[in-house]
XYZ file of C-alpha atoms in Angstrom:
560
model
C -55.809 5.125 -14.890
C -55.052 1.482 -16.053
C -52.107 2.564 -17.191
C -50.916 4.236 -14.039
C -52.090 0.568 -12.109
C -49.949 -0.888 -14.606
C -46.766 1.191 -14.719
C -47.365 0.740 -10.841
C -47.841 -3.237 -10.757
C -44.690 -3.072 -13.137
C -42.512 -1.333 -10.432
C -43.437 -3.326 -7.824
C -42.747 -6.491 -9.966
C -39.126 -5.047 -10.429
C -38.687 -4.120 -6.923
C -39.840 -7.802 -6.301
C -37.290 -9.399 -8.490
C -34.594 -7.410 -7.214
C -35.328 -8.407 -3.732
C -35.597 -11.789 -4.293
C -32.269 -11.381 -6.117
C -30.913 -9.641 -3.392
C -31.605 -11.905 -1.078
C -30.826 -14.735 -2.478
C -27.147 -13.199 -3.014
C -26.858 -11.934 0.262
C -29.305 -13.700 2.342
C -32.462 -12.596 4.443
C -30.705 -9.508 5.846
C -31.775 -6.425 4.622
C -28.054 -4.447 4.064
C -28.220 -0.513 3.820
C -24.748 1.900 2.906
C -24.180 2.415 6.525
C -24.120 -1.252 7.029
C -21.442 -1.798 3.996
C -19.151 0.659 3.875
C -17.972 0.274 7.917
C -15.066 1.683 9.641
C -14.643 -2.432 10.271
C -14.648 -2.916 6.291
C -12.562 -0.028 5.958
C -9.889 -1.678 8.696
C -10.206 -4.764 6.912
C -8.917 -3.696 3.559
C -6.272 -1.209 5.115
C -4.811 -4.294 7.181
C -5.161 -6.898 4.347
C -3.114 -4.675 2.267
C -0.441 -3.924 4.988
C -0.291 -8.034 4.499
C 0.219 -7.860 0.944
C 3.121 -5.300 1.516
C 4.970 -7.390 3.822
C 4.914 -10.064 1.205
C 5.691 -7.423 -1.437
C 8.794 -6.958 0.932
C 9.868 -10.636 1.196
C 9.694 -10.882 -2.673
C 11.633 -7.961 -3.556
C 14.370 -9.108 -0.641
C 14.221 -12.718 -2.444
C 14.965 -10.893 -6.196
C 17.839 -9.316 -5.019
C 18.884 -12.160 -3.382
C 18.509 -14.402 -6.133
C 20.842 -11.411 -7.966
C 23.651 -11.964 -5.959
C 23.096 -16.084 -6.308
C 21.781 -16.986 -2.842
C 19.089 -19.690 -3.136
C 18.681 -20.886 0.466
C 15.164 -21.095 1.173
C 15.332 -23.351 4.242
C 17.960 -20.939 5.941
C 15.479 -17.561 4.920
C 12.380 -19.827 6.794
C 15.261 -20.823 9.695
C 15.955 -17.069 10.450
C 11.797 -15.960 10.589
C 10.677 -19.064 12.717
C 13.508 -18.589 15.067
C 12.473 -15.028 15.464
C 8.876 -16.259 16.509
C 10.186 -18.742 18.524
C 12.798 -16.202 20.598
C 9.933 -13.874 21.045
C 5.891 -15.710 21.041
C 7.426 -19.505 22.670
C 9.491 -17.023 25.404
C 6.219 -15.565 26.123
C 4.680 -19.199 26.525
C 7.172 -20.038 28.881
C 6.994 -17.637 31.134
C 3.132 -17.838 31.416
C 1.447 -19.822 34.176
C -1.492 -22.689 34.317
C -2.977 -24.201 31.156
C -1.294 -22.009 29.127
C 2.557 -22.691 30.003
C 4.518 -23.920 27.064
C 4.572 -27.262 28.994
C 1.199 -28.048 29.704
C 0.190 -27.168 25.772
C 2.883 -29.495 24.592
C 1.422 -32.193 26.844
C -1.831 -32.035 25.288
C -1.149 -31.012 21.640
C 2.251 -31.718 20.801
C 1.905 -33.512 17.597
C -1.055 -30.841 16.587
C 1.496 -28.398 16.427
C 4.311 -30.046 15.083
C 1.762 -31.252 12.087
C 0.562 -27.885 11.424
C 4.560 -26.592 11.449
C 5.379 -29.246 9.528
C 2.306 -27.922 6.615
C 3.714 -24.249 7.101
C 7.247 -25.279 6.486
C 6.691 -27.273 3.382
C 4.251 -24.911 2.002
C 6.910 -22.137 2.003
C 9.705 -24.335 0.630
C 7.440 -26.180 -2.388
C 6.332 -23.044 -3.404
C 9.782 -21.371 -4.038
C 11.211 -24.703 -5.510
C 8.426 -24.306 -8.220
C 9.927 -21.010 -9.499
C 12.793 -23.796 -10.651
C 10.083 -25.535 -12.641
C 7.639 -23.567 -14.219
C 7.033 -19.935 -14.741
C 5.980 -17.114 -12.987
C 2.427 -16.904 -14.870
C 1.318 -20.739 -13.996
C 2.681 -19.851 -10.212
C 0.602 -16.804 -10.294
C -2.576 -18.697 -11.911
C -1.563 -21.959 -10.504
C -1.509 -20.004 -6.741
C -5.433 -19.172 -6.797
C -5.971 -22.992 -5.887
C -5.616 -22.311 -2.387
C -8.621 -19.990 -2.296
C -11.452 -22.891 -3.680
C -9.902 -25.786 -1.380
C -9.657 -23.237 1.854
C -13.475 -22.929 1.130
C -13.742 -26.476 0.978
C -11.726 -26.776 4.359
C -13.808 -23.926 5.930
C -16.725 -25.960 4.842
C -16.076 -29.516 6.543
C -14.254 -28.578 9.265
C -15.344 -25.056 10.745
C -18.838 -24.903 9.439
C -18.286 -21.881 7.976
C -21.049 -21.414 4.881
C -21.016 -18.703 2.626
C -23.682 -17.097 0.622
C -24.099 -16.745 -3.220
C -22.257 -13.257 -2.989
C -18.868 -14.796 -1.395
C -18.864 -17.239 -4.765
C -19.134 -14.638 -6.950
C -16.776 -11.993 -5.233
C -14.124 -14.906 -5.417
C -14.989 -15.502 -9.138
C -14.647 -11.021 -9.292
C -10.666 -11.766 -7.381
C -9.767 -14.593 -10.231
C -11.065 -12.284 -12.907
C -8.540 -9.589 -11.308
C -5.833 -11.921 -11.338
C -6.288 -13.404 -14.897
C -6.185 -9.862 -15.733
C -2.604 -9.524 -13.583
C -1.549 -12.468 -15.883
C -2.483 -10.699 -18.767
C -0.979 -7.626 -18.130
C 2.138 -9.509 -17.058
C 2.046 -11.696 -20.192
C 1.843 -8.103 -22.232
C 5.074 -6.545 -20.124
C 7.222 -9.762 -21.317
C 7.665 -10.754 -17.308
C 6.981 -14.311 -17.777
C 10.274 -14.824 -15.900
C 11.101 -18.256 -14.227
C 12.106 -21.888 -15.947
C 10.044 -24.150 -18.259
C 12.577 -27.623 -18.144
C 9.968 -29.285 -16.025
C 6.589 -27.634 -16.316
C 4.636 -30.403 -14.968
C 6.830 -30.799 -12.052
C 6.973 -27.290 -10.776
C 2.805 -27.157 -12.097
C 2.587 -30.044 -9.245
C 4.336 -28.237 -6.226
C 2.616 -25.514 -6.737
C -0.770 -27.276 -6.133
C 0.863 -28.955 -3.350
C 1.843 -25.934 -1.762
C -1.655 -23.962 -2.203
C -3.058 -27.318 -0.213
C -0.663 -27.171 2.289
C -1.179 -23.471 2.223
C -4.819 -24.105 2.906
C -4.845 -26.602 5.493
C -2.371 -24.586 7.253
C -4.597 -21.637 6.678
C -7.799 -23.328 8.070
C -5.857 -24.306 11.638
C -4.144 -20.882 11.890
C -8.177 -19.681 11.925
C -9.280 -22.163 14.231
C -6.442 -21.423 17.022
C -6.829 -17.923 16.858
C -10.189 -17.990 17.249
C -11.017 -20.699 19.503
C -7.482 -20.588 22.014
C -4.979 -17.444 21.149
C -2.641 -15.807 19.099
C 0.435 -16.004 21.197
C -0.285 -20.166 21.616
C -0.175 -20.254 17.369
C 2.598 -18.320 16.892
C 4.789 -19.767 19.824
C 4.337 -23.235 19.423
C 4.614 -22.621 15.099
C 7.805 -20.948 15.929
C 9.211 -23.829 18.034
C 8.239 -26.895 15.762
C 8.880 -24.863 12.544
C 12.694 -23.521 14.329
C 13.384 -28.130 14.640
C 12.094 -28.564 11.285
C 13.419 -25.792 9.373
C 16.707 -26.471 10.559
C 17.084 -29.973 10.207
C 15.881 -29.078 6.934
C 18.197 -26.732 6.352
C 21.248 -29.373 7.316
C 19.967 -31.846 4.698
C 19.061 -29.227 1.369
C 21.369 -26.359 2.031
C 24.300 -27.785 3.597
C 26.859 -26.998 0.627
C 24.823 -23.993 -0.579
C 25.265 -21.667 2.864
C 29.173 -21.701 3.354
C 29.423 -20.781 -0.902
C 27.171 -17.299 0.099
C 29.312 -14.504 0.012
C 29.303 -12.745 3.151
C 28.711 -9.131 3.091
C 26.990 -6.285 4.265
C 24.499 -6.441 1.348
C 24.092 -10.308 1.874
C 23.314 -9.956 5.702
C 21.205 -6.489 5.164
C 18.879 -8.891 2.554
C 18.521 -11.212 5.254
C 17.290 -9.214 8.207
C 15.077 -7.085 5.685
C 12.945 -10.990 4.595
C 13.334 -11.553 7.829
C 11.170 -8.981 9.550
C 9.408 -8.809 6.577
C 8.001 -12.175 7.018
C 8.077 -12.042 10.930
C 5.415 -8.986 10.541
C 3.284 -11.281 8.188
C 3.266 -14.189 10.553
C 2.722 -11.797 13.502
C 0.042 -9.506 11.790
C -1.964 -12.239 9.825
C -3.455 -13.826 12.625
C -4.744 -10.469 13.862
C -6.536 -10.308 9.964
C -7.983 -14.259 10.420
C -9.556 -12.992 13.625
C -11.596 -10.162 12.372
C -13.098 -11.909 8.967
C -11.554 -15.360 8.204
C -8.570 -17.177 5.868
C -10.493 -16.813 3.015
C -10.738 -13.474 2.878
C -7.473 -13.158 3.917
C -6.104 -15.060 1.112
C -8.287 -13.356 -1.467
C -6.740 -9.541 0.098
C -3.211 -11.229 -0.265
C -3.481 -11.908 -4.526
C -2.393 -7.824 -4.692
C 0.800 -8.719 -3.178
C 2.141 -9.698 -6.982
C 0.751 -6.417 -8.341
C 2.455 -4.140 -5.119
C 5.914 -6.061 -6.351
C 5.360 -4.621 -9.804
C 5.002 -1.577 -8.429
C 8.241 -1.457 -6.623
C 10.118 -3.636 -9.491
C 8.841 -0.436 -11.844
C 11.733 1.881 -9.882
C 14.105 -0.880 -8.456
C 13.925 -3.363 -11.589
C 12.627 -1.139 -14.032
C 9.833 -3.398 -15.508
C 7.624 -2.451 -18.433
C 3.969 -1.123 -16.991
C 0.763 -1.679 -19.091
C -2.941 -0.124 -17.602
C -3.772 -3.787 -17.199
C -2.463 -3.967 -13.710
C -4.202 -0.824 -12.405
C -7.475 -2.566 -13.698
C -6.510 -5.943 -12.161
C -5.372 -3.665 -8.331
C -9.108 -2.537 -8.799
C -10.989 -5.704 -10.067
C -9.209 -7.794 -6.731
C -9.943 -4.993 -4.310
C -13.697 -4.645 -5.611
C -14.294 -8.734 -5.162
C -12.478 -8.497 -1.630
C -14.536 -5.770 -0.957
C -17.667 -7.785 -2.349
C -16.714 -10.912 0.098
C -16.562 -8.637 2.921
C -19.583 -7.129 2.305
C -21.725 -9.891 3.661
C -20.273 -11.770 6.457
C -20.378 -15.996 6.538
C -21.968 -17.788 8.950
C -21.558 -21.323 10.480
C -23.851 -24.153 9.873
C -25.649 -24.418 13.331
C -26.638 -20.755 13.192
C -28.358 -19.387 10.191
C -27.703 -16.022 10.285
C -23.933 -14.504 10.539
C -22.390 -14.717 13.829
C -19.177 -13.336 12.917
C -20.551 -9.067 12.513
C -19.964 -7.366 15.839
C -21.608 -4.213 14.047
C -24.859 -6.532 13.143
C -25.146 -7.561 16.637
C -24.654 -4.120 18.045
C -26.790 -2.548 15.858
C -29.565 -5.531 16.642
C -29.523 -4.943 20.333
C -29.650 -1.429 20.229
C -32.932 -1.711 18.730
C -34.236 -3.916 22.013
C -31.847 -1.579 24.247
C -32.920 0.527 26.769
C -31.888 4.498 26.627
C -29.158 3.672 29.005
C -27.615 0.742 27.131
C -27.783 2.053 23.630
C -25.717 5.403 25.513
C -23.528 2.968 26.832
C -22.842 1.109 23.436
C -22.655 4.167 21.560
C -19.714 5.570 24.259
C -17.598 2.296 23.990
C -18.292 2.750 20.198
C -16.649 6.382 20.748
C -13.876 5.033 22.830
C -12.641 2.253 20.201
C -12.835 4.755 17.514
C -10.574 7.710 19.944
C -8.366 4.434 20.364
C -7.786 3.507 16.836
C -7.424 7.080 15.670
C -4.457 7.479 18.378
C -3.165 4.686 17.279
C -3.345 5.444 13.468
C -1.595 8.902 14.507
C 0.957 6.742 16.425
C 2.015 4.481 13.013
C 2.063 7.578 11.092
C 4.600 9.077 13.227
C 6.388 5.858 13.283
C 6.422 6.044 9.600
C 7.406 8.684 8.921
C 9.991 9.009 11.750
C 11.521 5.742 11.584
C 10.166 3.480 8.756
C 10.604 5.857 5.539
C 14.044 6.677 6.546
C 14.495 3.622 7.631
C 13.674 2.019 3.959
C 15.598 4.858 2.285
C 18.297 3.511 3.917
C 17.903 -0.399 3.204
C 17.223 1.182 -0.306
C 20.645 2.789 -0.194
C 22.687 0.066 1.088
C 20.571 -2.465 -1.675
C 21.073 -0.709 -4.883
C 24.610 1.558 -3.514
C 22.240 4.706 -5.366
C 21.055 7.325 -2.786
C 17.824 9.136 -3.676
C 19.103 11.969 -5.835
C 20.822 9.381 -7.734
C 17.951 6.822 -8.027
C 15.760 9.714 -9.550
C 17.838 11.443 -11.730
C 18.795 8.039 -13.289
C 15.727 6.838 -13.523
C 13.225 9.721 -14.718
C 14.092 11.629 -18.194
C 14.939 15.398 -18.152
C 11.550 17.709 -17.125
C 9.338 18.596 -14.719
C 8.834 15.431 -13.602
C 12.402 14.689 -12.549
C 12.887 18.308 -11.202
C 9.683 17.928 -8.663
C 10.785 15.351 -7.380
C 14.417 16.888 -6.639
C 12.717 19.394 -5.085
C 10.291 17.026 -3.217
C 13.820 15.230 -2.028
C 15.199 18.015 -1.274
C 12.988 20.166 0.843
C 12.639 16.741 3.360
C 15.715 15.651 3.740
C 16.634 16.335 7.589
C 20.222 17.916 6.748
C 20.016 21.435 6.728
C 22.343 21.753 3.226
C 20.362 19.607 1.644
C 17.200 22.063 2.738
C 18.847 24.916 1.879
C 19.728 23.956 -1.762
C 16.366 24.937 -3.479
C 17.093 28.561 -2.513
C 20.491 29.561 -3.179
C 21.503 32.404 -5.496
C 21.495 30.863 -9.125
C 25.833 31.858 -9.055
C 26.306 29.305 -5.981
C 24.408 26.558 -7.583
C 27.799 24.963 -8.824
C 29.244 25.083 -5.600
C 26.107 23.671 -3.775
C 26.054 20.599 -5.966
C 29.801 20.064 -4.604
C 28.789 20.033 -1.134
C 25.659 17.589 -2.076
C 28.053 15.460 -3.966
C 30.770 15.420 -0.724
C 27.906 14.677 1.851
C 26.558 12.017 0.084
C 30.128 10.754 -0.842
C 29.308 10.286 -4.319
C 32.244 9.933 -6.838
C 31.916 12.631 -9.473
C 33.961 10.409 -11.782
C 32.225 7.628 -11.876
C 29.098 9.859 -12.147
C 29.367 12.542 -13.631
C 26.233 12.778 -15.232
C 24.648 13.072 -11.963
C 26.155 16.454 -11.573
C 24.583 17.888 -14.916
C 21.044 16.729 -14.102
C 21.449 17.774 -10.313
C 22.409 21.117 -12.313
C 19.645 21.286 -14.659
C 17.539 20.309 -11.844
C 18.353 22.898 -9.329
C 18.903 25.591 -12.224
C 14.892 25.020 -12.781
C 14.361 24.834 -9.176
C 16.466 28.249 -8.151
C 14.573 30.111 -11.306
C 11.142 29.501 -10.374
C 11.816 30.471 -7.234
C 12.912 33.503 -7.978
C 10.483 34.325 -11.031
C 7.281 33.959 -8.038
C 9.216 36.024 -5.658
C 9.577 38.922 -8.516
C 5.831 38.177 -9.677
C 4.260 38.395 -5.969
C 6.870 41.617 -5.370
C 5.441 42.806 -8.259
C 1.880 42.080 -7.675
C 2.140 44.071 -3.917
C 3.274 46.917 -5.827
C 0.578 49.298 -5.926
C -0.269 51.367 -9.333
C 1.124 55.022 -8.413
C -0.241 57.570 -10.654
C 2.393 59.874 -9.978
C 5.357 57.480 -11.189
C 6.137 58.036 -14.573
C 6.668 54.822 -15.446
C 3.808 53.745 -14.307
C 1.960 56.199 -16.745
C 3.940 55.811 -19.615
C 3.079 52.008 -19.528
C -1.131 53.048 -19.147
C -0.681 55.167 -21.752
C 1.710 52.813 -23.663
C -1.258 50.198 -23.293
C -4.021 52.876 -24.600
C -1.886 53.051 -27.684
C -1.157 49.245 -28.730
C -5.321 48.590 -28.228
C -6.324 51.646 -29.717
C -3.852 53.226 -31.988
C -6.002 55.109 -33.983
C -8.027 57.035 -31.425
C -5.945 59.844 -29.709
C -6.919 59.511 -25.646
C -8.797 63.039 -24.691
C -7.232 62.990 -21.011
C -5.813 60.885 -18.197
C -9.166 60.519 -16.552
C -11.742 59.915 -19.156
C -14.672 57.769 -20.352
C -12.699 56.490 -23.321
C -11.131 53.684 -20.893
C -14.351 52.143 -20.320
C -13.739 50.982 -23.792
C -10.532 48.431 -23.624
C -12.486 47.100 -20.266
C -11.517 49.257 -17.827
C -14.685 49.944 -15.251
C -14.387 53.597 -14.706
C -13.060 56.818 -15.820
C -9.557 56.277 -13.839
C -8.047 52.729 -14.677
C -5.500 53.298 -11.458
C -8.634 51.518 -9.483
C -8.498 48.530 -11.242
C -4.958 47.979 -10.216
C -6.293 47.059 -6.508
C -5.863 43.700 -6.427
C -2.682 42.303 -8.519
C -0.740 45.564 -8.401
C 1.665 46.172 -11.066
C 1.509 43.084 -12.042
C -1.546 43.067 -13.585
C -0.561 46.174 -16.154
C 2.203 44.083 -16.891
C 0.319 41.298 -17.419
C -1.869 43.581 -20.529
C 0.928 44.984 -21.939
């Protein structure tokens, strides 16, 4: 018995200490796995991601750029900040009362112009670093942002965080020292080394500016709105940019080659970076620039990813551990929500509140919550449906085209020369293939293995490809559809076979039973066509035809 009190006062001393732990991590809130994992956490990563892609999209647009030997950062931040201004300041000027464009520029002119002014520089400091330094110190180098946005958060919006935000940020570096690693590993420590210390220095100038930029992007579009932030960043940053732009780039613009390519480059960063600016402040609302910032350090590891097919660099396992290592720290910050200085617990967790007053609530009101709760969820699954159609409508084919016009390589092209002869390569033919939306290109995984020749002209003139300057796309589209056209055919003669019933009066049918008797048992002589002896190569009864039921033919085929 003492040792059950024991064993007992032993559990409850562990259960103590991890309470205490607990709560000291995550503060006096007792958290449950309904109160993590919420469709408002799971929104939050999804989003933060779609952020990471859009810069994943202004990198790769800036590679290819840099390819064809345009460096004109000022004119790339000229083309996005005019697009906010012809669309978020319009909007401000047509609006009425307090928030015209003319009564905010009365009262906070030079707030706006200093926070375009931080945005501006941030964005052109950062890319002059890549002349300086190297990618690995920007990457490392870039973190900086993170600790002094805390610190900004801190004085300025009151915002506190709990021992858990520390160490999910500490989890986030880990995954990015990891990112480093994997990109030391891979050889891509591209960029310049003549003036290390120089380009070290604007890049901790631009994860300041960064921050403090950060920090009043969360104040405005929590405290006034959206459209006011965006409008009134998209008119100061449009003056400064430009003026800018006539000062640094004024030689460097009329030496750009003009093409289709060029201009293609430039509309792709452009909307790439006029969805971050546009979709960001939508993130900042629902948790805060911090966490934010910390969902954005995957946005190096999603250029990877599309530099494996488009730039073909090396890939180590290291950057699958660092994807997971960020998303579990963003995931950890997230988890519990901050709270600001004059309120001790958080303020900022709509599902805490709800969840709180439904407790106190009436029948009636907790109905009522739990209906709106109903409606916001038929709301965002219509709109989820609605961006999935857009996707796949309009944005995939939309990319495969900017892809095309890019790297001059349609799809068949890009995976043929850039997967080795197998099943691999062939699936994904086929993949190509069957969803393309012309009906020849549809039709070519089921022709008649004689036509297949033929069929590869017709791909070949439809997609206007020169067979002389590729002609090994023709053998692997060959090889390719060969495979393709055979398996095909081999499962339509395996399931005709299989619906072929056993017939015991075909004799071929019967001479392959008995031909079957003989290789398994070719010293004992069979007594009869219906006998016990078949129970004794596994058949279940007397007459083997029964076992044929459910594969047919096929299945005696199968044993011979």
């Amino acid at each position: 018995m003492d040792r059950e009190v024991g064993e007992d006062s032993f559990e409850d001393g562990s259960l103590g200490t991890l309470s205490r732990w607990g709560k000291f991590l995550c503060g006096p809130r007792n958290f449950t796995l309904k109160d993590v994992f919420t469709w408002k956490l799971f929104k939050t990563i999804v989003m933060g991601q779609a952020l990471s892609m859009l810069i994943c999209g202004t990198a790769v647009t800036c590679q290819y750029l840099a390819d064809a030997g345009v460096e004109t950062p000022m004119l790339q931040s000229f083309l996005n900040y005019t697009l906010l201004l012809l669309t978020y300041t319009l909007v401000l000027a047509f609006r009425r009362g307090e928030s015209n464009i003319i009564q905010i520029l009365k009262k906070k002119w030079w707030k706006y112009f200093l926070m375009a002014l931080t945005d501006v520089e941030a964005n052109y400091t950062v890319v002059k670093a890549y002349q300086f330094t190297t990618l690995t110190s920007i990457q490392l180098l870039d973190c900086f942002v993170i600790p002094v946005l805390m610190v900004l958060s801190w004085i300025f919006l009151k915002t506190r965080y709990r021992p858990l935000h520390f160490v999910a940020v500490a989890v986030c570096l880990l995954g990015v020292g990891a990112m480093v690693g994997a990109d030391l590993l891979a050889g891509r420590d591209q960029g310049s080394s003549s003036h290390v210390l120089l380009g070290d220095g604007l890049v901790l100038v631009s994860a300041a500016l960064y921050a403090v930029s950060n920090v009043c992007q969360e104040y405005t579009v929590k405290n006034l709105s959206r459209v006011e932030f965006l409008g009134m960043i998209g008119l100061f940053g449009t003056l400064i940019s430009g003026l800018q732009m006539i000062i640094l780039e004024s030689k460097a613009i009329p030496d750009i080659s003009w093409n289709w390519r060029t201009c293609l480059l430039f509309v792709a960063y452009t909307l790439c970076m006029y969805g971050l600016y546009s979709f960001m402040p939508v993130v900042v609302k629902m948790t805060s620039a911090t966490a934010v910032n910390l969902s954005l350090l995957t946005a190096d590891l999603f250029s990877l990813f599309c530099g494996l097919f488009l730039f073909h660099y090396n890939f180590t396992g290291l950057y699958i551990v660092s994807f997971v290592v960020i998303t579990l720290g963003f995931i950890m910050f997230n988890i519990v929500p901050t709270y600001t200085a004059d309120q001790p617990y958080p303020t900022n967790d709509e599902a805490y509140h709800l969840a709180s007053s439904a407790d106190v609530q009436q029948e009636g009101g907790v109905d009522r919550l739990q209906k709106e709760g109903h409606d916001d969820l038929d709301r965002t699954v219509v709109l989820t449906q609605l961006l999935v159609f857009l996707y796949c409508k309009c944005l995939w084919r939309g990319l495969k085209f900017v892809i095309r016009k890019v790297t001059g390589r349609c799809e068949l092209q890009r995976i043929c020369y850039n997967n080795k002869p197998g099943a691999r390569r062939t699936l994904k033919i086929e993949s190509s293939l069957k969803c393309s939306k012309h009906e020849l290109l549809q039709s070519a995984i089921s022709v008649h293995p004689d036509s297949v020749e033929k069929t590869i002209d017709d791909i070949l003139s439809l997609k206007k490809i020169n067979l002389d300057t590729n002609p090994q796309l023709g053998i692997s589209l060959q090889a390719c559809l060969l495979q393709i056209v055979g398996y095909r055919n081999l499962v339509v003669e395996v399931e005709k076979l299989r619906r072929e019933p056993y017939d015991c009066e075909n004799p071929t049918h019967e001479e392959m039973l008995m031909k079957l008797w003989k290789e398994l048992r070719p010293d004992s002589p069979l007594s009869g066509r219906i006998s016990k002896q078949w129970c004794e190569i596994g058949f279940q009864g007397n007459d083997p035809k029964t076992d044929f039921r459910g594969m047919g033919l096929l299945g005696l085929h199968n044993l011979l």
